Amino acid sequence: MNFNTKKMNKSKTLSKIIASTYNTFQIEKIKTIGYDDSIKLFEISKQLVKTFGKNSLLNDNNINKYFNDETLPFIARHKKNIIGYIIGVPLEYFSDEAWSHFDQNLNENNTLYTYAFVIDREYQNKRGRYAKTLKSIYLSWAKKRGYKYTSGHVRSDIAKNFPNTEILKTFPIWYESKFPFSYYRRKL
């Protein structure tokens, strides 16, 4: 699916509010992403480049690949402004990627791969625990959709601290990253 922001000048995001507090913080499940929100998502995705490289950037050509009905994308808003997002994609979408074959659950349709999870730096250490709330809702929705596991890639030193998690493979070189990354699987 090709996404072109020039054609979307008037389009609005279609979403469902999943959780909110006092009209200042809310989490939305995205059905389709609109023009204004896509611009903010492009901006926030730039924060992933230092760790993951340029391939982690959201742009006109890939945003609909991750924000659609077949994935599990959520955004977090604070005072109506997007401050972060998390995207889950069925593991089977990545069956052409060599790393996915280290997971015995490939083709079992029971694993949701966490493609991206980012909270704007300004909100990462706030008392509202925005990241933890976003992740918790994501995991709950995955479980309700019948997934038994989530998986993803994360820096090896961080992966060791995840609860109920098995490290399936550590990659000393992970695309453009300067750090080793582990592919993990977490039981829900």
PDB file of C-alpha atoms in Angstrom:
ATOM      1  CA  MET A   1       0.000   0.000   0.000  1.00  0.00           C
ATOM      2  CA  ASN A   2       1.478   3.342  -0.975  1.00  0.00           C
ATOM      3  CA  PHE A   3       0.923   6.278   1.315  1.00  0.00           C
ATOM      4  CA  ASN A   4       1.194   9.760  -0.093  1.00  0.00           C
ATOM      5  CA  THR A   5       0.831  12.681   2.288  1.00  0.00           C
ATOM      6  CA  LYS A   6       0.260  15.067  -0.638  1.00  0.00           C
ATOM      7  CA  LYS A   7      -3.000  13.245  -1.396  1.00  0.00           C
ATOM      8  CA  MET A   8      -3.994  13.179   2.284  1.00  0.00           C
ATOM      9  CA  ASN A   9      -4.058  16.899   3.103  1.00  0.00           C
ATOM     10  CA  LYS A  10      -7.596  16.677   4.465  1.00  0.00           C
ATOM     11  CA  SER A  11      -7.615  13.129   5.829  1.00  0.00           C
ATOM     12  CA  LYS A  12      -8.061  12.566   9.538  1.00  0.00           C
ATOM     13  CA  THR A  13      -6.883   9.734  11.737  1.00  0.00           C
ATOM     14  CA  LEU A  14      -9.485   7.076  12.433  1.00  0.00           C
ATOM     15  CA  SER A  15      -8.932   5.650  15.892  1.00  0.00           C
ATOM     16  CA  LYS A  16     -10.606   4.364  19.014  1.00  0.00           C
ATOM     17  CA  ILE A  17      -9.706   5.751  22.442  1.00  0.00           C
ATOM     18  CA  ILE A  18      -8.714   2.780  24.590  1.00  0.00           C
ATOM     19  CA  ALA A  19      -7.705   4.564  27.784  1.00  0.00           C
ATOM     20  CA  SER A  20      -7.650   8.144  29.010  1.00  0.00           C
ATOM     21  CA  THR A  21      -7.038  10.173  32.151  1.00  0.00           C
ATOM     22  CA  TYR A  22      -8.576  13.560  32.905  1.00  0.00           C
ATOM     23  CA  ASN A  23      -8.537  14.486  29.210  1.00  0.00           C
ATOM     24  CA  THR A  24      -4.763  15.014  29.315  1.00  0.00           C
ATOM     25  CA  PHE A  25      -3.400  11.556  28.441  1.00  0.00           C
ATOM     26  CA  GLN A  26      -4.952   8.995  26.158  1.00  0.00           C
ATOM     27  CA  ILE A  27      -4.064   5.897  24.197  1.00  0.00           C
ATOM     28  CA  GLU A  28      -5.685   5.238  20.856  1.00  0.00           C
ATOM     29  CA  LYS A  29      -5.849   2.123  18.689  1.00  0.00           C
ATOM     30  CA  ILE A  30      -5.285   3.317  15.126  1.00  0.00           C
ATOM     31  CA  LYS A  31      -7.420   2.162  12.219  1.00  0.00           C
ATOM     32  CA  THR A  32      -5.986   4.590   9.641  1.00  0.00           C
ATOM     33  CA  ILE A  33      -3.520   7.400  10.145  1.00  0.00           C
ATOM     34  CA  GLY A  34      -4.283  10.921   8.941  1.00  0.00           C
ATOM     35  CA  TYR A  35      -2.034  13.549   7.446  1.00  0.00           C
ATOM     36  CA  ASP A  36      -1.446  15.747  10.535  1.00  0.00           C
ATOM     37  CA  ASP A  37      -0.721  12.753  12.762  1.00  0.00           C
ATOM     38  CA  SER A  38       1.597  11.194  10.190  1.00  0.00           C
ATOM     39  CA  ILE A  39       3.800  14.300  10.246  1.00  0.00           C
ATOM     40  CA  LYS A  40       4.184  14.048  14.052  1.00  0.00           C
ATOM     41  CA  LEU A  41       4.895  10.301  13.808  1.00  0.00           C
ATOM     42  CA  PHE A  42       7.622  10.982  11.224  1.00  0.00           C
ATOM     43  CA  GLU A  43       9.169  13.460  13.660  1.00  0.00           C
ATOM     44  CA  ILE A  44       9.036  11.104  16.664  1.00  0.00           C
ATOM     45  CA  SER A  45      10.504   8.221  14.641  1.00  0.00           C
ATOM     46  CA  LYS A  46      13.686  10.281  14.175  1.00  0.00           C
ATOM     47  CA  GLN A  47      14.488   9.457  17.809  1.00  0.00           C
ATOM     48  CA  LEU A  48      14.976   5.809  16.799  1.00  0.00           C
ATOM     49  CA  VAL A  49      17.731   6.566  14.273  1.00  0.00           C
ATOM     50  CA  LYS A  50      20.549   6.846  16.830  1.00  0.00           C
ATOM     51  CA  THR A  51      19.884   3.307  18.059  1.00  0.00           C
ATOM     52  CA  PHE A  52      18.380   1.529  15.043  1.00  0.00           C
ATOM     53  CA  GLY A  53      19.608   3.495  12.024  1.00  0.00           C
ATOM     54  CA  LYS A  54      17.771   5.196   9.163  1.00  0.00           C
ATOM     55  CA  ASN A  55      15.636   2.151   8.386  1.00  0.00           C
ATOM     56  CA  SER A  56      13.610   2.873  11.534  1.00  0.00           C
ATOM     57  CA  LEU A  57      12.252   6.148  10.157  1.00  0.00           C
ATOM     58  CA  LEU A  58       8.578   6.320   9.344  1.00  0.00           C
ATOM     59  CA  ASN A  59       7.928   8.049   6.028  1.00  0.00           C
ATOM     60  CA  ASP A  60       5.445   8.411   3.168  1.00  0.00           C
ATOM     61  CA  ASN A  61       6.441   5.038   1.742  1.00  0.00           C
ATOM     62  CA  ASN A  62       6.104   2.863   4.845  1.00  0.00           C
ATOM     63  CA  ILE A  63       3.636   4.382   7.302  1.00  0.00           C
ATOM     64  CA  ASN A  64       0.594   2.505   5.980  1.00  0.00           C
ATOM     65  CA  LYS A  65       2.567  -0.726   6.143  1.00  0.00           C
ATOM     66  CA  TYR A  66       2.571  -0.415   9.939  1.00  0.00           C
ATOM     67  CA  PHE A  67      -0.547   1.669  10.680  1.00  0.00           C
ATOM     68  CA  ASN A  68      -3.405  -0.408   9.242  1.00  0.00           C
ATOM     69  CA  ASP A  69      -6.121  -2.954  10.108  1.00  0.00           C
ATOM     70  CA  GLU A  70      -3.764  -5.937   9.941  1.00  0.00           C
ATOM     71  CA  THR A  71      -1.303  -4.601  12.508  1.00  0.00           C
ATOM     72  CA  LEU A  72      -1.750  -3.507  16.108  1.00  0.00           C
ATOM     73  CA  PRO A  73      -0.692   0.174  16.200  1.00  0.00           C
ATOM     74  CA  PHE A  74      -1.316   2.424  19.188  1.00  0.00           C
ATOM     75  CA  ILE A  75      -0.471   6.067  19.749  1.00  0.00           C
ATOM     76  CA  ALA A  76      -0.180   7.934  23.033  1.00  0.00           C
ATOM     77  CA  ARG A  77      -1.359  11.536  23.267  1.00  0.00           C
ATOM     78  CA  HIS A  78      -0.748  14.132  25.945  1.00  0.00           C
ATOM     79  CA  LYS A  79      -3.000  17.188  25.718  1.00  0.00           C
ATOM     80  CA  LYS A  80      -4.028  16.034  22.217  1.00  0.00           C
ATOM     81  CA  ASN A  81      -0.415  15.875  20.944  1.00  0.00           C
ATOM     82  CA  ILE A  82       1.143  12.560  19.931  1.00  0.00           C
ATOM     83  CA  ILE A  83       3.981  11.707  22.323  1.00  0.00           C
ATOM     84  CA  GLY A  84       4.690   8.120  21.285  1.00  0.00           C
ATOM     85  CA  TYR A  85       3.622   4.955  19.573  1.00  0.00           C
ATOM     86  CA  ILE A  86       3.938   1.189  19.615  1.00  0.00           C
ATOM     87  CA  ILE A  87       3.372  -1.070  16.616  1.00  0.00           C
ATOM     88  CA  GLY A  88       2.732  -4.797  16.723  1.00  0.00           C
ATOM     89  CA  VAL A  89       2.900  -6.863  13.550  1.00  0.00           C
ATOM     90  CA  PRO A  90       2.192 -10.586  13.206  1.00  0.00           C
ATOM     91  CA  LEU A  91       5.537 -12.415  13.105  1.00  0.00           C
ATOM     92  CA  GLU A  92       4.539 -14.031   9.805  1.00  0.00           C
ATOM     93  CA  TYR A  93       4.872 -10.648   8.029  1.00  0.00           C
ATOM     94  CA  PHE A  94       8.625 -11.067   8.472  1.00  0.00           C
ATOM     95  CA  SER A  95       8.948 -14.650   7.193  1.00  0.00           C
ATOM     96  CA  ASP A  96      11.363 -13.440   4.490  1.00  0.00           C
ATOM     97  CA  GLU A  97      13.726 -12.038   7.124  1.00  0.00           C
ATOM     98  CA  ALA A  98      16.473 -14.457   8.204  1.00  0.00           C
ATOM     99  CA  TRP A  99      16.125 -13.518  11.897  1.00  0.00           C
ATOM    100  CA  SER A 100      12.487 -14.648  12.014  1.00  0.00           C
ATOM    101  CA  HIS A 101      13.521 -18.264  11.422  1.00  0.00           C
ATOM    102  CA  PHE A 102      15.163 -18.384  14.860  1.00  0.00           C
ATOM    103  CA  ASP A 103      11.654 -18.292  16.325  1.00  0.00           C
ATOM    104  CA  GLN A 104       9.998 -21.708  16.483  1.00  0.00           C
ATOM    105  CA  ASN A 105       6.629 -19.930  16.523  1.00  0.00           C
ATOM    106  CA  LEU A 106       7.018 -18.651  12.963  1.00  0.00           C
ATOM    107  CA  ASN A 107       3.902 -19.758  11.021  1.00  0.00           C
ATOM    108  CA  GLU A 108       2.061 -20.650  14.259  1.00  0.00           C
ATOM    109  CA  ASN A 109       0.160 -17.317  14.136  1.00  0.00           C
ATOM    110  CA  ASN A 110       0.602 -16.847  17.883  1.00  0.00           C
ATOM    111  CA  THR A 111       3.363 -14.211  18.103  1.00  0.00           C
ATOM    112  CA  LEU A 112       3.067 -10.444  17.730  1.00  0.00           C
ATOM    113  CA  TYR A 113       6.370  -8.830  16.763  1.00  0.00           C
ATOM    114  CA  THR A 114       6.919  -5.420  18.365  1.00  0.00           C
ATOM    115  CA  TYR A 115       8.166  -3.468  15.381  1.00  0.00           C
ATOM    116  CA  ALA A 116       8.606  -0.129  17.117  1.00  0.00           C
ATOM    117  CA  PHE A 117       8.065   1.372  20.551  1.00  0.00           C
ATOM    118  CA  VAL A 118       9.028   4.975  21.195  1.00  0.00           C
ATOM    119  CA  ILE A 119       8.019   7.765  23.570  1.00  0.00           C
ATOM    120  CA  ASP A 120       9.152  11.308  22.833  1.00  0.00           C
ATOM    121  CA  ARG A 121      12.245  12.098  24.928  1.00  0.00           C
ATOM    122  CA  GLU A 122      10.436  14.942  26.662  1.00  0.00           C
ATOM    123  CA  TYR A 123       7.987  12.423  28.179  1.00  0.00           C
ATOM    124  CA  GLN A 124      10.246   9.459  28.896  1.00  0.00           C
ATOM    125  CA  ASN A 125      10.911  10.168  32.564  1.00  0.00           C
ATOM    126  CA  LYS A 126       7.686  11.894  33.499  1.00  0.00           C
ATOM    127  CA  ARG A 127       5.717  10.821  36.552  1.00  0.00           C
ATOM    128  CA  GLY A 128       2.773   9.837  34.348  1.00  0.00           C
ATOM    129  CA  ARG A 129       4.564   6.621  33.361  1.00  0.00           C
ATOM    130  CA  TYR A 130       3.424   7.063  29.777  1.00  0.00           C
ATOM    131  CA  ALA A 131       5.667   4.363  28.304  1.00  0.00           C
ATOM    132  CA  LYS A 132       4.645   1.770  30.867  1.00  0.00           C
ATOM    133  CA  THR A 133       0.946   2.497  30.328  1.00  0.00           C
ATOM    134  CA  LEU A 134       1.264   2.315  26.538  1.00  0.00           C
ATOM    135  CA  LYS A 135       3.164  -0.984  26.718  1.00  0.00           C
ATOM    136  CA  SER A 136       0.711  -2.468  29.209  1.00  0.00           C
ATOM    137  CA  ILE A 137      -2.285  -1.701  27.000  1.00  0.00           C
ATOM    138  CA  TYR A 138      -0.475  -3.085  23.955  1.00  0.00           C
ATOM    139  CA  LEU A 139       0.277  -6.365  25.757  1.00  0.00           C
ATOM    140  CA  SER A 140      -3.294  -6.629  27.016  1.00  0.00           C
ATOM    141  CA  TRP A 141      -4.723  -6.130  23.536  1.00  0.00           C
ATOM    142  CA  ALA A 142      -2.306  -8.670  22.066  1.00  0.00           C
ATOM    143  CA  LYS A 143      -3.458 -11.244  24.600  1.00  0.00           C
ATOM    144  CA  LYS A 144      -7.137 -10.472  23.928  1.00  0.00           C
ATOM    145  CA  ARG A 145      -6.491 -11.026  20.192  1.00  0.00           C
ATOM    146  CA  GLY A 146      -5.274 -14.563  20.898  1.00  0.00           C
ATOM    147  CA  TYR A 147      -1.544 -13.973  20.769  1.00  0.00           C
ATOM    148  CA  LYS A 148       0.428 -16.110  23.207  1.00  0.00           C
ATOM    149  CA  TYR A 149       3.739 -14.267  22.753  1.00  0.00           C
ATOM    150  CA  THR A 150       5.245 -10.940  21.804  1.00  0.00           C
ATOM    151  CA  SER A 151       8.690 -10.698  20.324  1.00  0.00           C
ATOM    152  CA  GLY A 152      11.074  -8.052  19.110  1.00  0.00           C
ATOM    153  CA  HIS A 153      14.623  -6.835  18.902  1.00  0.00           C
ATOM    154  CA  VAL A 154      16.151  -4.767  21.652  1.00  0.00           C
ATOM    155  CA  ARG A 155      19.650  -3.908  22.835  1.00  0.00           C
ATOM    156  CA  SER A 156      21.095  -6.974  24.546  1.00  0.00           C
ATOM    157  CA  ASP A 157      21.693  -5.210  27.856  1.00  0.00           C
ATOM    158  CA  ILE A 158      18.019  -4.192  28.027  1.00  0.00           C
ATOM    159  CA  ALA A 159      16.606  -7.566  26.949  1.00  0.00           C
ATOM    160  CA  LYS A 160      18.088  -9.261  30.005  1.00  0.00           C
ATOM    161  CA  ASN A 161      15.750  -7.266  32.263  1.00  0.00           C
ATOM    162  CA  PHE A 162      12.439  -8.244  30.623  1.00  0.00           C
ATOM    163  CA  PRO A 163      10.143 -10.488  32.700  1.00  0.00           C
ATOM    164  CA  ASN A 164       8.865 -13.820  31.290  1.00  0.00           C
ATOM    165  CA  THR A 165      11.276 -13.450  28.397  1.00  0.00           C
ATOM    166  CA  GLU A 166      13.501 -15.836  26.495  1.00  0.00           C
ATOM    167  CA  ILE A 167      16.418 -14.573  24.422  1.00  0.00           C
ATOM    168  CA  LEU A 168      16.335 -16.581  21.187  1.00  0.00           C
ATOM    169  CA  LYS A 169      19.327 -15.071  19.406  1.00  0.00           C
ATOM    170  CA  THR A 170      21.802 -12.260  19.952  1.00  0.00           C
ATOM    171  CA  PHE A 171      23.111 -10.425  16.916  1.00  0.00           C
ATOM    172  CA  PRO A 172      26.514  -8.761  17.445  1.00  0.00           C
ATOM    173  CA  ILE A 173      25.798  -6.611  14.382  1.00  0.00           C
ATOM    174  CA  TRP A 174      22.231  -5.387  13.920  1.00  0.00           C
ATOM    175  CA  TYR A 175      21.791  -3.263  10.778  1.00  0.00           C
ATOM    176  CA  GLU A 176      23.166   0.230  11.472  1.00  0.00           C
ATOM    177  CA  SER A 177      23.289  -0.100  15.257  1.00  0.00           C
ATOM    178  CA  LYS A 178      26.483   0.261  17.244  1.00  0.00           C
ATOM    179  CA  PHE A 179      25.193  -2.212  19.851  1.00  0.00           C
ATOM    180  CA  PRO A 180      24.473  -5.942  19.861  1.00  0.00           C
ATOM    181  CA  PHE A 181      20.766  -6.705  19.725  1.00  0.00           C
ATOM    182  CA  SER A 182      18.831  -9.674  21.032  1.00  0.00           C
ATOM    183  CA  TYR A 183      15.751 -11.196  19.490  1.00  0.00           C
ATOM    184  CA  TYR A 184      13.449 -11.996  22.398  1.00  0.00           C
ATOM    185  CA  ARG A 185      10.156 -13.781  22.896  1.00  0.00           C
ATOM    186  CA  ARG A 186       7.899 -12.917  25.816  1.00  0.00           C
ATOM    187  CA  LYS A 187       5.083 -15.135  27.036  1.00  0.00           C
ATOM    188  CA  LEU A 188       1.836 -13.257  27.581  1.00  0.00           C
TER     189      LEU A 188
END
